[in-house]
Amino acid sequence: GAGVSQTPSNKVTEKGKYVELRCDPISGHTALYWYRQSLGQGPEFLIYFQGTGAADDSGLPNDRFFAVRPEGSVSTLKIQRTERGDSAVYLCASSEVAGGQQETQYFGPGTRLLVL
Amino acid sequence: DQQVKQNSPSLSVQEGRISILNCDYTNSMFDYFLWYKKYPAEGPTFLISISSIKDKNEDGRFTVFLNKSAKHLSLHIVPSQPGDSAVYFCAATGAGSYQLTFGKGTKLSVIP
């Protein structure tokens, strides 16, 4: 079946602009996660959704970052007033059970964000 | 402070030989561990996992070993194939958290 999809695959923006990154999880997966991977690092957790609600947003770096999942499927990560340090690959993952700790997380291809 | 450490940034192995990738962790609350493989311009792909109640899990050419007392796990690939060339990430979770904590990755090159 179809895996996790993310759009756009690449996004170039200017410092100070607003961006939206979209994630379409695997059909039927109730848990959705956002991670950020900077150059030379492993992915770092940002936020986790169980259904429509953000169950854990402790990884969001500051209040410029916000994510929604209004219908419990597609999610959008929103970044306001982008800064050059926001440049990274933003990865989305989903898992079958609503946040089962030992549920495998399946990742999308990521959105490569470049802030000039 | 890095809770999951992959101390070897890169590893080169001859085709047909064994590849051993290592991972250490510091958080004793971690109880579930995963390995992901990542090709350039793609997202991480799940490879194999192990629960802390086991010390070994095998799936085809891939075996993960867990040594809880040493807080160490390793991924063995036998025999190594050129298509295994990728970056391998070790990840851990536990203590009621759903976050995965990743290491920085090890780039494996399998030489034909």
PDB file of C-alpha atoms in Angstrom:
ATOM      1  CA  GLY A   1       0.000   0.000   0.000  1.00  0.00           C
ATOM      2  CA  ALA A   2       0.924   3.662  -0.150  1.00  0.00           C
ATOM      3  CA  GLY A   3       3.434   4.915   2.359  1.00  0.00           C
ATOM      4  CA  VAL A   4       3.683   8.240   4.125  1.00  0.00           C
ATOM      5  CA  SER A   5       3.755  11.094   1.650  1.00  0.00           C
ATOM      6  CA  GLN A   6       5.021  14.618   2.198  1.00  0.00           C
ATOM      7  CA  THR A   7       4.699  17.751   0.131  1.00  0.00           C
ATOM      8  CA  PRO A   8       6.508  19.696  -1.081  1.00  0.00           C
ATOM      9  CA  SER A   9       9.663  17.632  -1.399  1.00  0.00           C
ATOM     10  CA  ASN A  10      11.733  20.831  -1.430  1.00  0.00           C
ATOM     11  CA  LYS A  11      10.925  24.320  -0.242  1.00  0.00           C
ATOM     12  CA  VAL A  12      13.087  27.396  -0.578  1.00  0.00           C
ATOM     13  CA  THR A  13      11.953  30.515   1.240  1.00  0.00           C
ATOM     14  CA  GLU A  14      13.306  33.797   2.465  1.00  0.00           C
ATOM     15  CA  LYS A  15      14.019  34.671   6.059  1.00  0.00           C
ATOM     16  CA  GLY A  16      10.900  35.983   7.745  1.00  0.00           C
ATOM     17  CA  LYS A  17       8.419  34.194   5.505  1.00  0.00           C
ATOM     18  CA  TYR A  18       5.719  31.715   6.531  1.00  0.00           C
ATOM     19  CA  VAL A  19       5.784  28.098   5.325  1.00  0.00           C
ATOM     20  CA  GLU A  20       3.467  25.115   5.522  1.00  0.00           C
ATOM     21  CA  LEU A  21       4.612  21.521   5.194  1.00  0.00           C
ATOM     22  CA  ARG A  22       2.105  18.757   4.574  1.00  0.00           C
ATOM     23  CA  CYS A  23       2.063  15.122   5.646  1.00  0.00           C
ATOM     24  CA  ASP A  24      -0.281  12.399   4.479  1.00  0.00           C
ATOM     25  CA  PRO A  25       0.083   9.346   6.746  1.00  0.00           C
ATOM     26  CA  ILE A  26      -0.471   5.712   5.902  1.00  0.00           C
ATOM     27  CA  SER A  27      -4.188   5.024   5.665  1.00  0.00           C
ATOM     28  CA  GLY A  28      -5.586   3.807   8.956  1.00  0.00           C
ATOM     29  CA  HIS A  29      -2.644   4.968  11.040  1.00  0.00           C
ATOM     30  CA  THR A  30      -3.930   6.932  14.006  1.00  0.00           C
ATOM     31  CA  ALA A  31      -0.612   8.218  15.350  1.00  0.00           C
ATOM     32  CA  LEU A  32       1.413  10.848  13.482  1.00  0.00           C
ATOM     33  CA  TYR A  33       4.806  12.307  14.313  1.00  0.00           C
ATOM     34  CA  TRP A  34       6.953  15.168  13.068  1.00  0.00           C
ATOM     35  CA  TYR A  35      10.756  15.115  13.299  1.00  0.00           C
ATOM     36  CA  ARG A  36      13.441  17.500  12.097  1.00  0.00           C
ATOM     37  CA  GLN A  37      16.813  16.351  10.783  1.00  0.00           C
ATOM     38  CA  SER A  38      19.631  18.843  10.582  1.00  0.00           C
ATOM     39  CA  LEU A  39      22.790  18.169   8.593  1.00  0.00           C
ATOM     40  CA  GLY A  40      24.945  15.471  10.179  1.00  0.00           C
ATOM     41  CA  GLN A  41      22.389  14.710  12.879  1.00  0.00           C
ATOM     42  CA  GLY A  42      19.747  12.090  13.475  1.00  0.00           C
ATOM     43  CA  PRO A  43      16.073  13.026  13.353  1.00  0.00           C
ATOM     44  CA  GLU A  44      14.857  14.994  16.387  1.00  0.00           C
ATOM     45  CA  PHE A  45      11.313  14.743  17.670  1.00  0.00           C
ATOM     46  CA  LEU A  46       9.025  17.747  17.296  1.00  0.00           C
ATOM     47  CA  ILE A  47       5.414  16.739  17.945  1.00  0.00           C
ATOM     48  CA  TYR A  48       3.141  13.709  18.156  1.00  0.00           C
ATOM     49  CA  PHE A  49      -0.573  13.478  17.349  1.00  0.00           C
ATOM     50  CA  GLN A  50      -2.979  10.890  18.614  1.00  0.00           C
ATOM     51  CA  GLY A  51      -5.974  11.306  16.351  1.00  0.00           C
ATOM     52  CA  THR A  52      -6.714  15.019  16.015  1.00  0.00           C
ATOM     53  CA  GLY A  53      -5.029  16.211  19.181  1.00  0.00           C
ATOM     54  CA  ALA A  54      -1.386  16.965  19.835  1.00  0.00           C
ATOM     55  CA  ALA A  55      -0.538  14.511  22.596  1.00  0.00           C
ATOM     56  CA  ASP A  56       3.052  15.691  22.966  1.00  0.00           C
ATOM     57  CA  ASP A  57       4.481  18.912  21.507  1.00  0.00           C
ATOM     58  CA  SER A  58       7.496  19.082  23.789  1.00  0.00           C
ATOM     59  CA  GLY A  59       9.928  18.977  20.870  1.00  0.00           C
ATOM     60  CA  LEU A  60       8.706  22.144  19.147  1.00  0.00           C
ATOM     61  CA  PRO A  61      11.643  24.566  19.440  1.00  0.00           C
ATOM     62  CA  ASN A  62       9.602  27.730  19.979  1.00  0.00           C
ATOM     63  CA  ASP A  63       6.225  29.322  19.350  1.00  0.00           C
ATOM     64  CA  ARG A  64       7.017  29.977  15.681  1.00  0.00           C
ATOM     65  CA  PHE A  65       6.326  26.296  15.097  1.00  0.00           C
ATOM     66  CA  PHE A  66       2.789  24.933  15.097  1.00  0.00           C
ATOM     67  CA  ALA A  67       1.161  21.791  13.732  1.00  0.00           C
ATOM     68  CA  VAL A  68      -2.427  20.731  13.150  1.00  0.00           C
ATOM     69  CA  ARG A  69      -4.274  17.571  12.231  1.00  0.00           C
ATOM     70  CA  PRO A  70      -7.905  18.693  12.059  1.00  0.00           C
ATOM     71  CA  GLU A  71      -9.501  15.491  10.762  1.00  0.00           C
ATOM     72  CA  GLY A  72      -7.126  12.961  12.249  1.00  0.00           C
ATOM     73  CA  SER A  73      -5.435  12.173   8.960  1.00  0.00           C
ATOM     74  CA  VAL A  74      -3.421  14.798   7.058  1.00  0.00           C
ATOM     75  CA  SER A  75      -1.212  17.043   9.164  1.00  0.00           C
ATOM     76  CA  THR A  76       0.347  20.421   8.436  1.00  0.00           C
ATOM     77  CA  LEU A  77       3.457  21.781  10.120  1.00  0.00           C
ATOM     78  CA  LYS A  78       3.480  25.561  10.090  1.00  0.00           C
ATOM     79  CA  ILE A  79       6.535  27.737  10.616  1.00  0.00           C
ATOM     80  CA  GLN A  80       6.151  31.493  11.063  1.00  0.00           C
ATOM     81  CA  ARG A  81       8.855  34.117  10.564  1.00  0.00           C
ATOM     82  CA  THR A  82      11.320  31.529   9.291  1.00  0.00           C
ATOM     83  CA  GLU A  83      14.971  31.826  10.278  1.00  0.00           C
ATOM     84  CA  ARG A  84      18.064  30.438   8.555  1.00  0.00           C
ATOM     85  CA  GLY A  85      18.478  27.998  11.444  1.00  0.00           C
ATOM     86  CA  ASP A  86      15.156  26.396  10.491  1.00  0.00           C
ATOM     87  CA  SER A  87      16.799  24.941   7.393  1.00  0.00           C
ATOM     88  CA  ALA A  88      16.589  21.158   7.725  1.00  0.00           C
ATOM     89  CA  VAL A  89      14.746  18.103   6.468  1.00  0.00           C
ATOM     90  CA  TYR A  90      11.338  17.827   8.096  1.00  0.00           C
ATOM     91  CA  LEU A  91      10.233  14.226   8.418  1.00  0.00           C
ATOM     92  CA  CYS A  92       6.771  12.902   9.103  1.00  0.00           C
ATOM     93  CA  ALA A  93       6.045   9.408  10.416  1.00  0.00           C
ATOM     94  CA  SER A  94       2.930   7.460  11.250  1.00  0.00           C
ATOM     95  CA  SER A  95       2.163   4.338  13.247  1.00  0.00           C
ATOM     96  CA  GLU A  96      -0.742   1.957  13.394  1.00  0.00           C
ATOM     97  CA  VAL A  97      -1.918   2.167  16.962  1.00  0.00           C
ATOM     98  CA  ALA A  98      -2.689   5.430  18.683  1.00  0.00           C
ATOM     99  CA  GLY A  99       0.663   5.922  20.293  1.00  0.00           C
ATOM    100  CA  GLY A 100       1.502   2.374  21.239  1.00  0.00           C
ATOM    101  CA  GLN A 101       4.999   2.701  22.537  1.00  0.00           C
ATOM    102  CA  GLN A 102       6.324  -0.272  20.634  1.00  0.00           C
ATOM    103  CA  GLU A 103       4.546   0.498  17.410  1.00  0.00           C
ATOM    104  CA  THR A 104       6.930   0.926  14.527  1.00  0.00           C
ATOM    105  CA  GLN A 105       7.000   4.414  13.085  1.00  0.00           C
ATOM    106  CA  TYR A 106       7.068   4.576   9.283  1.00  0.00           C
ATOM    107  CA  PHE A 107       8.658   7.649   7.767  1.00  0.00           C
ATOM    108  CA  GLY A 108       7.905   9.707   4.704  1.00  0.00           C
ATOM    109  CA  PRO A 109      10.596  11.022   2.334  1.00  0.00           C
ATOM    110  CA  GLY A 110      10.759  14.378   4.090  1.00  0.00           C
ATOM    111  CA  THR A 111      10.550  18.012   3.031  1.00  0.00           C
ATOM    112  CA  ARG A 112      13.892  19.722   2.560  1.00  0.00           C
ATOM    113  CA  LEU A 113      13.459  23.313   3.767  1.00  0.00           C
ATOM    114  CA  LEU A 114      16.027  25.948   2.893  1.00  0.00           C
ATOM    115  CA  VAL A 115      15.698  29.418   4.395  1.00  0.00           C
ATOM    116  CA  LEU A 116      17.796  32.014   2.598  1.00  0.00           C
TER     117      LEU A 116
ATOM    118  CA  ASP B   1      23.729  15.361  26.029  1.00  0.00           C
ATOM    119  CA  GLN B   2      23.278  12.571  23.529  1.00  0.00           C
ATOM    120  CA  GLN B   3      21.178   9.750  24.901  1.00  0.00           C
ATOM    121  CA  VAL B   4      21.801   7.519  21.874  1.00  0.00           C
ATOM    122  CA  LYS B   5      25.315   7.394  20.500  1.00  0.00           C
ATOM    123  CA  GLN B   6      26.687   5.913  17.329  1.00  0.00           C
ATOM    124  CA  ASN B   7      30.378   6.517  17.680  1.00  0.00           C
ATOM    125  CA  SER B   8      31.429   5.379  14.226  1.00  0.00           C
ATOM    126  CA  PRO B   9      30.417   7.915  11.583  1.00  0.00           C
ATOM    127  CA  SER B  10      31.375   5.515   8.808  1.00  0.00           C
ATOM    128  CA  LEU B  11      32.193   1.885   8.108  1.00  0.00           C
ATOM    129  CA  SER B  12      33.510   0.124   4.999  1.00  0.00           C
ATOM    130  CA  VAL B  13      33.039  -3.598   4.474  1.00  0.00           C
ATOM    131  CA  GLN B  14      33.787  -5.957   1.636  1.00  0.00           C
ATOM    132  CA  GLU B  15      30.836  -7.543  -0.100  1.00  0.00           C
ATOM    133  CA  GLY B  16      29.981 -10.934   1.425  1.00  0.00           C
ATOM    134  CA  ARG B  17      31.544 -10.127   4.784  1.00  0.00           C
ATOM    135  CA  ILE B  18      29.820  -9.225   8.031  1.00  0.00           C
ATOM    136  CA  SER B  19      28.906  -5.612   8.843  1.00  0.00           C
ATOM    137  CA  ILE B  20      28.631  -4.736  12.531  1.00  0.00           C
ATOM    138  CA  LEU B  21      27.115  -1.393  13.481  1.00  0.00           C
ATOM    139  CA  ASN B  22      27.202  -0.343  17.112  1.00  0.00           C
ATOM    140  CA  CYS B  23      24.994   1.832  19.268  1.00  0.00           C
ATOM    141  CA  ASP B  24      25.209   2.880  22.922  1.00  0.00           C
ATOM    142  CA  TYR B  25      22.552   4.515  25.054  1.00  0.00           C
ATOM    143  CA  THR B  26      22.595   6.262  28.390  1.00  0.00           C
ATOM    144  CA  ASN B  27      18.920   6.410  29.383  1.00  0.00           C
ATOM    145  CA  SER B  28      18.106   3.294  31.437  1.00  0.00           C
ATOM    146  CA  MET B  29      14.394   3.914  30.841  1.00  0.00           C
ATOM    147  CA  PHE B  30      14.704   3.016  27.161  1.00  0.00           C
ATOM    148  CA  ASP B  31      13.110  -0.368  26.561  1.00  0.00           C
ATOM    149  CA  TYR B  32      12.514  -0.574  22.823  1.00  0.00           C
ATOM    150  CA  PHE B  33      15.143  -0.146  20.169  1.00  0.00           C
ATOM    151  CA  LEU B  34      14.962   0.168  16.406  1.00  0.00           C
ATOM    152  CA  TRP B  35      17.304   0.354  13.463  1.00  0.00           C
ATOM    153  CA  TYR B  36      16.463   2.421  10.417  1.00  0.00           C
ATOM    154  CA  LYS B  37      18.238   2.556   7.079  1.00  0.00           C
ATOM    155  CA  LYS B  38      18.343   5.762   5.063  1.00  0.00           C
ATOM    156  CA  TYR B  39      19.270   6.301   1.436  1.00  0.00           C
ATOM    157  CA  PRO B  40      20.062   9.825   0.176  1.00  0.00           C
ATOM    158  CA  ALA B  41      16.977  11.988  -0.449  1.00  0.00           C
ATOM    159  CA  GLU B  42      14.685   9.370   1.128  1.00  0.00           C
ATOM    160  CA  GLY B  43      13.142   9.037   4.568  1.00  0.00           C
ATOM    161  CA  PRO B  44      14.403   6.467   7.085  1.00  0.00           C
ATOM    162  CA  THR B  45      13.165   2.946   6.390  1.00  0.00           C
ATOM    163  CA  PHE B  46      12.433   0.633   9.305  1.00  0.00           C
ATOM    164  CA  LEU B  47      14.771  -2.344   9.380  1.00  0.00           C
ATOM    165  CA  ILE B  48      14.491  -4.290  12.613  1.00  0.00           C
ATOM    166  CA  SER B  49      13.605  -3.749  16.267  1.00  0.00           C
ATOM    167  CA  ILE B  50      14.147  -5.357  19.647  1.00  0.00           C
ATOM    168  CA  SER B  51      12.364  -5.147  22.962  1.00  0.00           C
ATOM    169  CA  SER B  52      14.333  -5.039  26.187  1.00  0.00           C
ATOM    170  CA  ILE B  53      12.882  -8.392  27.217  1.00  0.00           C
ATOM    171  CA  LYS B  54      14.954 -10.022  24.478  1.00  0.00           C
ATOM    172  CA  ASP B  55      18.667 -10.059  23.785  1.00  0.00           C
ATOM    173  CA  LYS B  56      18.509 -11.017  20.127  1.00  0.00           C
ATOM    174  CA  ASN B  57      16.185 -10.576  17.188  1.00  0.00           C
ATOM    175  CA  GLU B  58      16.820 -11.953  13.733  1.00  0.00           C
ATOM    176  CA  ASP B  59      15.253 -11.154  10.367  1.00  0.00           C
ATOM    177  CA  GLY B  60      16.943 -12.700   7.361  1.00  0.00           C
ATOM    178  CA  ARG B  61      20.409 -11.235   6.956  1.00  0.00           C
ATOM    179  CA  PHE B  62      19.847  -8.773   9.808  1.00  0.00           C
ATOM    180  CA  THR B  63      20.315  -9.543  13.496  1.00  0.00           C
ATOM    181  CA  VAL B  64      20.143  -7.097  16.370  1.00  0.00           C
ATOM    182  CA  PHE B  65      21.786  -7.896  19.693  1.00  0.00           C
ATOM    183  CA  LEU B  66      20.961  -6.089  22.927  1.00  0.00           C
ATOM    184  CA  ASN B  67      23.186  -6.021  26.002  1.00  0.00           C
ATOM    185  CA  LYS B  68      21.152  -4.201  28.637  1.00  0.00           C
ATOM    186  CA  SER B  69      23.800  -4.260  31.338  1.00  0.00           C
ATOM    187  CA  ALA B  70      26.228  -2.534  28.984  1.00  0.00           C
ATOM    188  CA  LYS B  71      23.504  -0.342  27.451  1.00  0.00           C
ATOM    189  CA  HIS B  72      24.739  -1.435  24.074  1.00  0.00           C
ATOM    190  CA  LEU B  73      23.173  -2.803  20.945  1.00  0.00           C
ATOM    191  CA  SER B  74      24.562  -3.873  17.635  1.00  0.00           C
ATOM    192  CA  LEU B  75      23.239  -4.627  14.170  1.00  0.00           C
ATOM    193  CA  HIS B  76      24.842  -7.463  12.236  1.00  0.00           C
ATOM    194  CA  ILE B  77      24.382  -7.786   8.494  1.00  0.00           C
ATOM    195  CA  VAL B  78      25.506 -11.097   6.998  1.00  0.00           C
ATOM    196  CA  PRO B  79      26.396 -11.347   4.194  1.00  0.00           C
ATOM    197  CA  SER B  80      26.782  -7.674   3.324  1.00  0.00           C
ATOM    198  CA  GLN B  81      25.619  -6.607  -0.131  1.00  0.00           C
ATOM    199  CA  PRO B  82      26.342  -3.420  -2.119  1.00  0.00           C
ATOM    200  CA  GLY B  83      22.657  -2.480  -1.819  1.00  0.00           C
ATOM    201  CA  ASP B  84      23.131  -2.294   1.943  1.00  0.00           C
ATOM    202  CA  SER B  85      25.221   0.850   1.475  1.00  0.00           C
ATOM    203  CA  ALA B  86      23.280   3.551   3.333  1.00  0.00           C
ATOM    204  CA  VAL B  87      23.217   5.495   6.589  1.00  0.00           C
ATOM    205  CA  TYR B  88      22.006   3.390   9.507  1.00  0.00           C
ATOM    206  CA  PHE B  89      20.300   5.048  12.465  1.00  0.00           C
ATOM    207  CA  CYS B  90      19.834   3.514  15.873  1.00  0.00           C
ATOM    208  CA  ALA B  91      16.736   4.753  17.732  1.00  0.00           C
ATOM    209  CA  ALA B  92      15.294   4.160  21.170  1.00  0.00           C
ATOM    210  CA  THR B  93      12.115   4.823  23.093  1.00  0.00           C
ATOM    211  CA  GLY B  94      10.675   4.005  26.489  1.00  0.00           C
ATOM    212  CA  ALA B  95       9.307   5.227  29.810  1.00  0.00           C
ATOM    213  CA  GLY B  96       5.875   5.841  28.352  1.00  0.00           C
ATOM    214  CA  SER B  97       7.218   8.177  25.716  1.00  0.00           C
ATOM    215  CA  TYR B  98       6.315   7.868  22.062  1.00  0.00           C
ATOM    216  CA  GLN B  99       9.262   9.894  20.910  1.00  0.00           C
ATOM    217  CA  LEU B 100      12.066   8.122  19.133  1.00  0.00           C
ATOM    218  CA  THR B 101      15.525   9.298  20.167  1.00  0.00           C
ATOM    219  CA  PHE B 102      17.994   8.796  17.343  1.00  0.00           C
ATOM    220  CA  GLY B 103      21.754   8.501  17.117  1.00  0.00           C
ATOM    221  CA  LYS B 104      23.669  10.505  14.530  1.00  0.00           C
ATOM    222  CA  GLY B 105      23.940   7.551  12.180  1.00  0.00           C
ATOM    223  CA  THR B 106      26.689   5.406  10.685  1.00  0.00           C
ATOM    224  CA  LYS B 107      27.346   5.475   6.962  1.00  0.00           C
ATOM    225  CA  LEU B 108      27.938   1.941   5.717  1.00  0.00           C
ATOM    226  CA  SER B 109      29.735   1.369   2.430  1.00  0.00           C
ATOM    227  CA  VAL B 110      29.767  -2.164   1.068  1.00  0.00           C
ATOM    228  CA  ILE B 111      32.520  -2.527  -1.494  1.00  0.00           C
ATOM    229  CA  PRO B 112      31.890  -4.949  -4.365  1.00  0.00           C
TER     230      PRO B 112
END
